[in-house]
Short mmCIF file of C-alpha atoms in Angstrom, two decimals:
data_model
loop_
_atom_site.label_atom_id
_atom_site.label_comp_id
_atom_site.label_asym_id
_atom_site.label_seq_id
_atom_site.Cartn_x
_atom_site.Cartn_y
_atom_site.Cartn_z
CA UNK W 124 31.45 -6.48 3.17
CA UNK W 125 29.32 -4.26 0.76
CA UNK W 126 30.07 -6.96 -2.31
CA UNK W 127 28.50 -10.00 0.07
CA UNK W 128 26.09 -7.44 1.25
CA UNK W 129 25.20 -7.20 -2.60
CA UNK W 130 25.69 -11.16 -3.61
CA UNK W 131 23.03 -12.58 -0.65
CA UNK W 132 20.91 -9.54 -1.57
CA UNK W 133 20.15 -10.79 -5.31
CA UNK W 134 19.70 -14.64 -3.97
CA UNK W 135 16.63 -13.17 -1.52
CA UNK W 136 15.25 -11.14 -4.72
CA UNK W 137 15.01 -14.26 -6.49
CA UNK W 138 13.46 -16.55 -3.72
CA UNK W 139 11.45 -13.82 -3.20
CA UNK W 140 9.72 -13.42 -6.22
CA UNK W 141 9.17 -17.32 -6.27
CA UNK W 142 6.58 -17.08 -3.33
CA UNK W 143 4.71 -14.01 -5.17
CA UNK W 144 2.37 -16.83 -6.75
CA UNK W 145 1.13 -19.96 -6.26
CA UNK W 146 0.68 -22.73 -8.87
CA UNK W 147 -2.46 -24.71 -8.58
CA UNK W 148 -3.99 -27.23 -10.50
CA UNK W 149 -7.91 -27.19 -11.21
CA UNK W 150 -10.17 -28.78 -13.54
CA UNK W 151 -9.68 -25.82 -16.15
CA UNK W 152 -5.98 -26.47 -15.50
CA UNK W 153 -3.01 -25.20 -13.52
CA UNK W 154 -3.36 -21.48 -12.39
CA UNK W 155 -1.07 -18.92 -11.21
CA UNK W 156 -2.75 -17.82 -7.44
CA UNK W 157 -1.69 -14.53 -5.52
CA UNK W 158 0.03 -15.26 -2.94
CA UNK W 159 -1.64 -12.94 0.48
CA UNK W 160 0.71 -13.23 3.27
CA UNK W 161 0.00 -14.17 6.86
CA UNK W 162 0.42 -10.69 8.68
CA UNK W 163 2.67 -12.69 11.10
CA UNK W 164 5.28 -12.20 7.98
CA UNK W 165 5.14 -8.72 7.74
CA UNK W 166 8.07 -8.13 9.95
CA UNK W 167 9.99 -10.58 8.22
CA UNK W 168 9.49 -8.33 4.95
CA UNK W 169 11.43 -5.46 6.61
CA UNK W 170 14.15 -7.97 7.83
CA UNK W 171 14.89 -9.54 4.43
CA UNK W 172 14.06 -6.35 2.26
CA UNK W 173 16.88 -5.92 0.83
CA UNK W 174 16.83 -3.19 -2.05
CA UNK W 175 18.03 -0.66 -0.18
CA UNK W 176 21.77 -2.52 -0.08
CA UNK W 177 21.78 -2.33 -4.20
CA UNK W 178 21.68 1.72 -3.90
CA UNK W 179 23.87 1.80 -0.84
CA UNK W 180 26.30 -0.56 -2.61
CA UNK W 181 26.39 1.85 -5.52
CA UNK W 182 26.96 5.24 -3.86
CA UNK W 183 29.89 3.11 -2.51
CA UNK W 184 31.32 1.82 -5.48
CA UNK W 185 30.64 5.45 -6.98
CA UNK W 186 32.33 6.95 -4.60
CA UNK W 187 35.43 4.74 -4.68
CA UNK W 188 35.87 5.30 -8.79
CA UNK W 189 35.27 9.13 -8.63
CA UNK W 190 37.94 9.48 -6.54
CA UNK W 191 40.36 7.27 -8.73
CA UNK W 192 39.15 9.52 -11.57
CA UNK W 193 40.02 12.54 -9.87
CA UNK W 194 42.99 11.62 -8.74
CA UNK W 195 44.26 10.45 -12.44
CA UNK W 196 42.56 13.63 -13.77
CA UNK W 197 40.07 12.00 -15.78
CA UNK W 198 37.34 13.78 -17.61
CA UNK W 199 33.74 13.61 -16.87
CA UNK W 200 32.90 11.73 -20.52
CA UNK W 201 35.55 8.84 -18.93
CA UNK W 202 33.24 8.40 -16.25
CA UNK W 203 29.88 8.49 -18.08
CA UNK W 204 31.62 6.43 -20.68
CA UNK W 205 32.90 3.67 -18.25
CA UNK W 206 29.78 3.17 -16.01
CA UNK W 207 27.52 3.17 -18.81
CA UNK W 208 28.65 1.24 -20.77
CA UNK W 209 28.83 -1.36 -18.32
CA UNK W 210 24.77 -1.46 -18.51
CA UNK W 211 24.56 -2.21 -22.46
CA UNK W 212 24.66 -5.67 -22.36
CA UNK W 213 22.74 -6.58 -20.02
CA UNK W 214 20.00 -4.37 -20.96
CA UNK W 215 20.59 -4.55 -24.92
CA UNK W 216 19.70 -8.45 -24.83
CA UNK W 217 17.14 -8.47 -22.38
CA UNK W 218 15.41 -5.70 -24.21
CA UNK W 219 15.96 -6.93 -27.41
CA UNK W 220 15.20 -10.79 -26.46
CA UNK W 221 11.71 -9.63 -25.02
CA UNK W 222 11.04 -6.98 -27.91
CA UNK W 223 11.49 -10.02 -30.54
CA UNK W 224 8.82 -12.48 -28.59
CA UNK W 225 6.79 -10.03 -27.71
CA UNK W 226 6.38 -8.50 -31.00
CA UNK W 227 5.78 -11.83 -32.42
CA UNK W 228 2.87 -12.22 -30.51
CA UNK W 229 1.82 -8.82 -31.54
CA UNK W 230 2.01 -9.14 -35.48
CA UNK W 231 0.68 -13.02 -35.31
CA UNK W 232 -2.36 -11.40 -33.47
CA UNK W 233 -1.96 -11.91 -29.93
CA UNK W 234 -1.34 -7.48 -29.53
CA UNK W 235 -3.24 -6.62 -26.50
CA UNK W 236 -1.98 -9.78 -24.70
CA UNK W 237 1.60 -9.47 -25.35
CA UNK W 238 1.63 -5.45 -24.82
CA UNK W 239 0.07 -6.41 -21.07
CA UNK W 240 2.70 -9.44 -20.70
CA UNK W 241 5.92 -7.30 -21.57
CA UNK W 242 4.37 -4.13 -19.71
CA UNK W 243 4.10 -6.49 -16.90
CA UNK W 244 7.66 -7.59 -17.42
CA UNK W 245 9.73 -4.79 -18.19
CA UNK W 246 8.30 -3.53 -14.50
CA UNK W 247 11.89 -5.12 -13.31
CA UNK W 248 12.98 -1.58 -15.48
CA UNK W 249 12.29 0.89 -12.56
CA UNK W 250 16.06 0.18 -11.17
CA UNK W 251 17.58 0.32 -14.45
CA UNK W 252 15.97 3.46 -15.01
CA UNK W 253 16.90 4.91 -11.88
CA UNK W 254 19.93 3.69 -11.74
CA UNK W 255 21.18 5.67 -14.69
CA UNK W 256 19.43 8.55 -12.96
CA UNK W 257 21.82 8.05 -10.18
CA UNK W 258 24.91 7.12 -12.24
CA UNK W 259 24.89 10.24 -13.86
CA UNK W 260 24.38 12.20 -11.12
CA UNK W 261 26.58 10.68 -8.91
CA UNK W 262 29.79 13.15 -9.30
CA UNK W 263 27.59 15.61 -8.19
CA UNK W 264 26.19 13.18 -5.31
CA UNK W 265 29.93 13.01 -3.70
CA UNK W 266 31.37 16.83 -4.45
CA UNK W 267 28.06 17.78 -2.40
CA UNK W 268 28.80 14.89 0.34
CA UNK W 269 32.64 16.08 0.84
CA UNK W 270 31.09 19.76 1.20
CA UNK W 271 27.84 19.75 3.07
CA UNK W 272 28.05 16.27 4.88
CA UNK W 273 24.36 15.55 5.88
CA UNK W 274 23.02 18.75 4.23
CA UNK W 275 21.83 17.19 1.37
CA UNK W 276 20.57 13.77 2.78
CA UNK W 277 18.33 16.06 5.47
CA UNK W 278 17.22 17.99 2.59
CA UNK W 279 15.89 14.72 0.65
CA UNK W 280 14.53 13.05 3.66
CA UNK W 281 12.36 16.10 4.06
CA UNK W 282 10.99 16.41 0.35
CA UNK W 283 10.07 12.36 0.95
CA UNK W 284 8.39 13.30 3.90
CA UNK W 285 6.11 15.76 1.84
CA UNK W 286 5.61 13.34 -0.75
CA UNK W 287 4.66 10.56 1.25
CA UNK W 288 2.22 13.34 3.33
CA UNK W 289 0.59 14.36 0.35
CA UNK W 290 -0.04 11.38 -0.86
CA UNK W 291 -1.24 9.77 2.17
CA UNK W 292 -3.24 12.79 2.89
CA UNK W 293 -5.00 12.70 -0.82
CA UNK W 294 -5.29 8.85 -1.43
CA UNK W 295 -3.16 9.32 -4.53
CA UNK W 296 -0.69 6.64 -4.31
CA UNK W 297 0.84 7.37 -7.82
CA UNK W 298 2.04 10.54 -6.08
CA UNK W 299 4.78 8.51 -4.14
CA UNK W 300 6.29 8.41 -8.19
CA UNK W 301 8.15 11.27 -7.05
CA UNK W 302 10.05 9.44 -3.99
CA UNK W 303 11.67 7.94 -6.99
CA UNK W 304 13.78 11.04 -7.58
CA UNK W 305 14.28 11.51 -3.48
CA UNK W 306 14.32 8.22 -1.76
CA UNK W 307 16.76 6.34 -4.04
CA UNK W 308 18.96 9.44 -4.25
CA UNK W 309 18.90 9.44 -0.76
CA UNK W 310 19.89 5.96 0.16
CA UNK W 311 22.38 6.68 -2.31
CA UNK W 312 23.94 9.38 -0.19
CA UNK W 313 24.03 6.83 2.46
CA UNK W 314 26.49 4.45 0.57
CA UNK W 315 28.84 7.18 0.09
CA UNK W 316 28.76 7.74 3.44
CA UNK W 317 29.81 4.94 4.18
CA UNK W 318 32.61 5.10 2.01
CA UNK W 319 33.62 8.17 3.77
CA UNK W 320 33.81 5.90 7.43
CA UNK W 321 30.37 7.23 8.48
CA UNK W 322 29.32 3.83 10.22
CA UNK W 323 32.72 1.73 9.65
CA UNK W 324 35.36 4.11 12.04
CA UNK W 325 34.50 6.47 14.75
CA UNK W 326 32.82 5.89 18.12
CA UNK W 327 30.54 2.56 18.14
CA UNK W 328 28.08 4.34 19.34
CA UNK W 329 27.16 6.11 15.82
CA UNK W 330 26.99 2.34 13.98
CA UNK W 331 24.11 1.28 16.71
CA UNK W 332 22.34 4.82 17.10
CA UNK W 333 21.74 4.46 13.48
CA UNK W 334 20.69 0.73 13.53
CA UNK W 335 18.34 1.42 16.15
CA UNK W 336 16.94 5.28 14.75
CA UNK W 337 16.21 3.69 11.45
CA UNK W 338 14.71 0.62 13.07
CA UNK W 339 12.11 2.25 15.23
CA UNK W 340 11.84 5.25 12.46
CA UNK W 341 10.36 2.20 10.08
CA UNK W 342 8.05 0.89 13.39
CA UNK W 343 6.99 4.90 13.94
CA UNK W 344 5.50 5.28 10.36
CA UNK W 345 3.92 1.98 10.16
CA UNK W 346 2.15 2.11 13.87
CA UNK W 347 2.07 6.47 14.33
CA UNK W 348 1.24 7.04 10.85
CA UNK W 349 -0.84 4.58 9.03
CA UNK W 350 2.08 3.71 6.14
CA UNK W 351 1.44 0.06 4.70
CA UNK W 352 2.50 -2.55 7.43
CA UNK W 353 5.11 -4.40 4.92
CA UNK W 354 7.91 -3.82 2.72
CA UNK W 355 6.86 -5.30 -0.50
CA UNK W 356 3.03 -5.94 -1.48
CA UNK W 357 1.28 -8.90 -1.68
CA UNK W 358 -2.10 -9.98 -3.15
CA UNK W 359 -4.05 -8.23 -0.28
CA UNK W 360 -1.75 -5.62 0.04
CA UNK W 361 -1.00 -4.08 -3.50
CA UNK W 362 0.48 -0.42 -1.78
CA UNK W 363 3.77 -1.05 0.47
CA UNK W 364 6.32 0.50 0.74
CA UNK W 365 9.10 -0.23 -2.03
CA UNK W 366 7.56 0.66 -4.96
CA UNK W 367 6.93 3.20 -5.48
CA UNK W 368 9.34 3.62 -2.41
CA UNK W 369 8.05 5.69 1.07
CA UNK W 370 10.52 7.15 3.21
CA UNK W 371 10.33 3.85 5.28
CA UNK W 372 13.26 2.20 2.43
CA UNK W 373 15.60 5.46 3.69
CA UNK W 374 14.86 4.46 7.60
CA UNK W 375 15.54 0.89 6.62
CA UNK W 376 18.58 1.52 4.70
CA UNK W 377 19.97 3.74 7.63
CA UNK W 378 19.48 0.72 10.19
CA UNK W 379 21.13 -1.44 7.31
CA UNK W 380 23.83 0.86 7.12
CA UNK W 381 24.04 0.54 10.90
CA UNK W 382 24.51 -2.83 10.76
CA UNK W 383 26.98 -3.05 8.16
CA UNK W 384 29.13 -0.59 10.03
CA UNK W 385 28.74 -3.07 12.81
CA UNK W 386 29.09 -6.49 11.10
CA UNK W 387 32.61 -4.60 9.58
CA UNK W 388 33.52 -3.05 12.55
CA UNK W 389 33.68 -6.73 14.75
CA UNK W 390 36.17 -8.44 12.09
CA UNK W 391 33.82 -11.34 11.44
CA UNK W 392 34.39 -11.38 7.63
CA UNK W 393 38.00 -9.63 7.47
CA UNK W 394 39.01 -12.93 5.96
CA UNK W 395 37.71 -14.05 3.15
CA UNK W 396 38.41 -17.71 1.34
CA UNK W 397 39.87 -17.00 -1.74
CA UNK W 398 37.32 -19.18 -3.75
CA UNK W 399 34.74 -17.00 -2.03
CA UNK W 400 35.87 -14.36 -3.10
CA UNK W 401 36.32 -15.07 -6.23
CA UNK W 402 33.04 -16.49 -6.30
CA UNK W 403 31.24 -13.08 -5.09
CA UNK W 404 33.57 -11.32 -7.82
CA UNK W 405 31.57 -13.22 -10.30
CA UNK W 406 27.82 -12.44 -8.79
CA UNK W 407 28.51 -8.91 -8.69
CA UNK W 408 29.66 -9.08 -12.02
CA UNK W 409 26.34 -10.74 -13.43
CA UNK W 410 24.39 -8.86 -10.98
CA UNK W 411 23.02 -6.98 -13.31
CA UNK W 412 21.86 -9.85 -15.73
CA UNK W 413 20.26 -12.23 -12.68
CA UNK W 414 18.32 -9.05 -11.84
CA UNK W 415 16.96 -8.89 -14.88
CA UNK W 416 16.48 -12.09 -16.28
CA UNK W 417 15.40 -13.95 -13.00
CA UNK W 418 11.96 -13.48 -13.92
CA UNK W 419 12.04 -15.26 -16.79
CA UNK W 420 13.77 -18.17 -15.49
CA UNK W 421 11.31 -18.45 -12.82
CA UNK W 422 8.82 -18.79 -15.82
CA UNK W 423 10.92 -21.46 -17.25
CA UNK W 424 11.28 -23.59 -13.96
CA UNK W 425 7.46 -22.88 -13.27
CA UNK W 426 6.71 -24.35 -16.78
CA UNK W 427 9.55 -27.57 -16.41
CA UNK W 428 7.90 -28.40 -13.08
CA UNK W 429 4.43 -28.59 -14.61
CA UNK W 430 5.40 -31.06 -17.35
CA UNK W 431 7.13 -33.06 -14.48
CA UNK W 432 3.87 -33.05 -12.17
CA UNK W 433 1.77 -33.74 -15.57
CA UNK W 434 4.00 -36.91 -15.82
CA UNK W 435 3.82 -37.60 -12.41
CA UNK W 436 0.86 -36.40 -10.73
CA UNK W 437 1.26 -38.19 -7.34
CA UNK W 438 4.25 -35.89 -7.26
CA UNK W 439 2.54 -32.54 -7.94
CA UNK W 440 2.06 -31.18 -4.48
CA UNK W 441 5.92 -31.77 -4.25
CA UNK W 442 6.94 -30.60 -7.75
CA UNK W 443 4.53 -27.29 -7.63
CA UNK W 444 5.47 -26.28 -3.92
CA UNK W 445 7.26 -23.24 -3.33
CA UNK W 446 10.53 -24.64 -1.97
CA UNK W 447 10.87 -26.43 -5.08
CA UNK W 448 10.17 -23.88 -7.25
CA UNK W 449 12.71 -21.40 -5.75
CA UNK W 450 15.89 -24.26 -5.89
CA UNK W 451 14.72 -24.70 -9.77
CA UNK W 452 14.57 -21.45 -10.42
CA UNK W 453 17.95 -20.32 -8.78
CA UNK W 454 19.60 -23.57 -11.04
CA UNK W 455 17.78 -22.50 -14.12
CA UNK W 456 19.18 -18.62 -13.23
CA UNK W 457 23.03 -20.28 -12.11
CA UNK W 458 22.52 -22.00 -15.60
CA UNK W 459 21.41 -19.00 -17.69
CA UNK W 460 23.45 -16.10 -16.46
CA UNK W 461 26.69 -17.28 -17.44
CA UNK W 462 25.45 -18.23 -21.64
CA UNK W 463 23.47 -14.96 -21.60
CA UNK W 464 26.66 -13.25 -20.18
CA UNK W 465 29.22 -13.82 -22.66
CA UNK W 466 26.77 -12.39 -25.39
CA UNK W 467 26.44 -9.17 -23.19
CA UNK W 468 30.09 -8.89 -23.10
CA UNK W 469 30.39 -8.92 -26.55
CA UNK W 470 28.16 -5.96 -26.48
CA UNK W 471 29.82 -4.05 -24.14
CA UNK W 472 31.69 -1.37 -26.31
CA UNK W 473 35.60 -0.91 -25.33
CA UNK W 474 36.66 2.29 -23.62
CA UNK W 475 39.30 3.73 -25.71
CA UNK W 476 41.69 6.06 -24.60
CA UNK W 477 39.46 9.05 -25.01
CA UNK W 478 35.65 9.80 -24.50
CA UNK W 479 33.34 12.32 -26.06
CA UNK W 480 31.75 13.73 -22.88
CA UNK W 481 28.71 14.85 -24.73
CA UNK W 482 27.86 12.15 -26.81
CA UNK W 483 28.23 10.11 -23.32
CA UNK W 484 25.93 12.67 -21.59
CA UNK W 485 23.61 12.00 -24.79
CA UNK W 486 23.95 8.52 -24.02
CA UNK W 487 22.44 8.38 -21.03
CA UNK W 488 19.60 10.70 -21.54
CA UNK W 489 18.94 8.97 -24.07
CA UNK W 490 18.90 5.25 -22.62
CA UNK W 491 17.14 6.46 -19.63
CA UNK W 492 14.08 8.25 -21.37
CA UNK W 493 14.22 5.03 -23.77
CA UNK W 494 14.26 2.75 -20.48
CA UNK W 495 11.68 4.74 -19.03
CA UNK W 496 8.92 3.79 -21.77
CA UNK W 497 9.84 0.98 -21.79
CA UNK W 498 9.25 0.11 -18.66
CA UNK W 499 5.79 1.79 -18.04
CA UNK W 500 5.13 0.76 -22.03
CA UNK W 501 6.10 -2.70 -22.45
CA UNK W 502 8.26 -3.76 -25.50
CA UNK W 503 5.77 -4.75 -28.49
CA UNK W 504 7.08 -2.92 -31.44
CA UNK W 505 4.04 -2.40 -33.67
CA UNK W 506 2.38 0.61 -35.42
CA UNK W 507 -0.56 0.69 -32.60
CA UNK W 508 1.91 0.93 -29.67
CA UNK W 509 4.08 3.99 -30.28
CA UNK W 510 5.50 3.95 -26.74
CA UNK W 511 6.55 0.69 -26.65
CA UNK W 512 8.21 1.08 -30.27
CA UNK W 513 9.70 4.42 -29.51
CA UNK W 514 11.09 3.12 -25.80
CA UNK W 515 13.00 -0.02 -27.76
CA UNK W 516 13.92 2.11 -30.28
CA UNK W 517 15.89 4.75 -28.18
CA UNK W 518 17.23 2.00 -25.88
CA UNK W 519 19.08 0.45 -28.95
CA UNK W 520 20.20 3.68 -29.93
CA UNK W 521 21.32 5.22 -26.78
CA UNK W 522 23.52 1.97 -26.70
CA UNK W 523 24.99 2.89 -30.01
CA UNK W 524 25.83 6.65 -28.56
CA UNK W 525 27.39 4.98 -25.80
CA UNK W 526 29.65 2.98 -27.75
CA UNK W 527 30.71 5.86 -29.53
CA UNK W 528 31.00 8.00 -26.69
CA UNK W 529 33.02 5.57 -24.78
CA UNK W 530 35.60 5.25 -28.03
CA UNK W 531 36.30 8.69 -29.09
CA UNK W 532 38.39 7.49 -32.06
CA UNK W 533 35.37 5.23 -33.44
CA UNK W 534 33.25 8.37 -32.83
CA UNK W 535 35.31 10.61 -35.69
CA UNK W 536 35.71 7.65 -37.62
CA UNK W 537 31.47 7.12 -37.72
CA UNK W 538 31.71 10.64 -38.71
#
């Protein structure tokens, strides 16, 4: 259930994102045009926002490989080590794919345009880099779940609440940066929840309470208390609500939770076809690598179906329209993925039969304050942008740690 949960949830991110702008041709040429939502689609935005599900899907799949490693006595470096270096690939040739274009640009002249264009990119970083946040945390995540039960989630939703006051109180959106730290986290205490049987077994009761709690919570903060009346933002709406995130994406995940429970508890997708299965296997394999290079490919369509309308231009109001953009965009992703996958697996270092627990916890301290600039730096590697330099620099090197940390015996031999 979670792992279809997961697969549909990366197809709506990438549809999504297709609507985001318009292409329009004018006299100067075509132009990329905002798209500003009818408020009639508002409430659709809470229906199909789907984020929540990745970080609800992870404290899940955290949960279910913590407890394998405690019950084979592994060490904490094994499980640093393993989910880590899981991320490497992916990220390595992303990172390194836009750092090489972008500094291009840079050193041929183009510096403050491609800084802006890969700052504007490497936005897509904020899960990455709290994602590592959360993967390194996570141990810590379930021992306090087993032992305090909603303790620690009441605790979070509370800090989120002052966040979230302050910063509506002041005006200073940036503020809700902080919700990064609580929100996430705390979503992330509802997947191992539901690990635990929170929402699949017990009385009904608990399944639809939640569904209907998190439901109106989401209603009460948008109509009692001014938060923005949609999910994500649009071009007349630039502050929503899922990034940074309000505690509206914990009330939403709790309905989706909720759901889930419900959707599991009814036996409608007990049975799975074997080739579906399979199938989502695969997806939540590449997850990682459609997330992050779906942007891109939507570039790529965009630019395909502009030479088409240029040699057609009857057909442009077909070729340019958003339907058609999202199915060419999905192919060009279903076409990508799998070439730009088996180069990340080649860069995925094997785990060995030992792990150096603190070159792994080096590892991802490393990667994460290296994803981090990159992210809110961009990934032009030039003598004017130390960020951006420093950011690529430390991502390429935390992978390096991580290899080593994930193969002890490679680690001495280095040495």
């Amino acid at each position: 259930m979670i792992d279809l949960a997961r697969a549909c949830s990366v197809i709506v991110v990438v549809v999504f994102h297709t609507l985001l702008y318009r292409i329009v041709l004018t006299e100067g040429g075509p132009t990329l045009v905002p798209w500003a939502a009818p408020t009639w689609l508002y409430p659709l935005t809470w229906v199909l926002m789907i984020m929540p599900l990745f970080f609800v899907a992870g404290g899940f799949a955290h949960t279910l490989t913590i407890d394998r490693m405690r019950r084979e006595g592994a060490s904490a470096g094994h499980y640093l080590a393993s989910r880590g270096r899981r991320l490497i690939g992916p990220l390595v040739v992303f990172v390194s794919f836009c750092a090489l274009v972008s500094s291009a640009a840079a050193w041929a002249g183009w510096l403050d345009a491609a800084s802006e264009l890969s700052r504007l990119l490497m936005q897509l970083l904020w899960f990455i880099t709290v994602y590592l946040g959360i993967v390194a945390v996570a141990p810590g995540a379930v021992w306090l779940h087993d032992r305090a039960g909603v303790a620690p989630m009441l605790v979070l939703a509370v800090l989120a609440v002052l966040v979230d006051a302050w910063s509506l109180i002041s005006g200073r959106w940036e503020l809700r940066n902080l919700n990064l730290a609580l929100v996430w986290p705390l979503v992330h205490q509802f997947g191992i929840a539901y690990q635990r049987g929170w929402w699949r077994t017990g009385p009904a009761w608990i399944a639809w309470a939640s569904l209907v709690a998190g439901a109106g919570l989401v209603a009460l903060l948008v109509f009692g208390f001014g938060y923005p009346p949609s999910s994500v933002g649009f071009a007349d709406l630039p502050i929503a609500n899922i990034q940074p995130p309000t505690l509206a994406m914990a009330a939403l995940a709790l309905a989706q939770c909720g759901l889930l429970g419900l959707v599991e508890r009814s036996g409608v997708l007990a049975s799975v076809p074997a080739r579906t299965e399979r199938l989502l296997g695969v997806l939540n394999t590449v997850m990682v690598s459609v997330y992050l290079w779906h942007i891109p490919c939507i570039a790529v369509a965009g630019g395909v179906l502009l030479l088409l309308a240029g040699i057609a231009p009857g057909a442009a109001g077909v070729l340019l329209s958003p339907g058609v953009l999202a199915v060419a965009s999905l192919a060009c992703v279903a076409a990508a993925v799998p070439l730009l996958g088996l180069l990340e697996l080649r860069l995925i270092p094997p785990l060995g039969p030992r792990q150096d627990t603190v070159l792994a916890a080096l590892a991802f301290a490393v990667l994460g304050f290296g994803t981090l600039l990159v992210w809110q730096a961009g990934t032009v590697v030039h003598p004017q942008r130390p960020a951006s330099t420093l950011g690529v620099a430390m991502v390429l090197l935390g992978a390096w740690v991580m290899g080593r940390a994930a193969d002890r015996s490679q680690a001495r031999v280095a040495e």
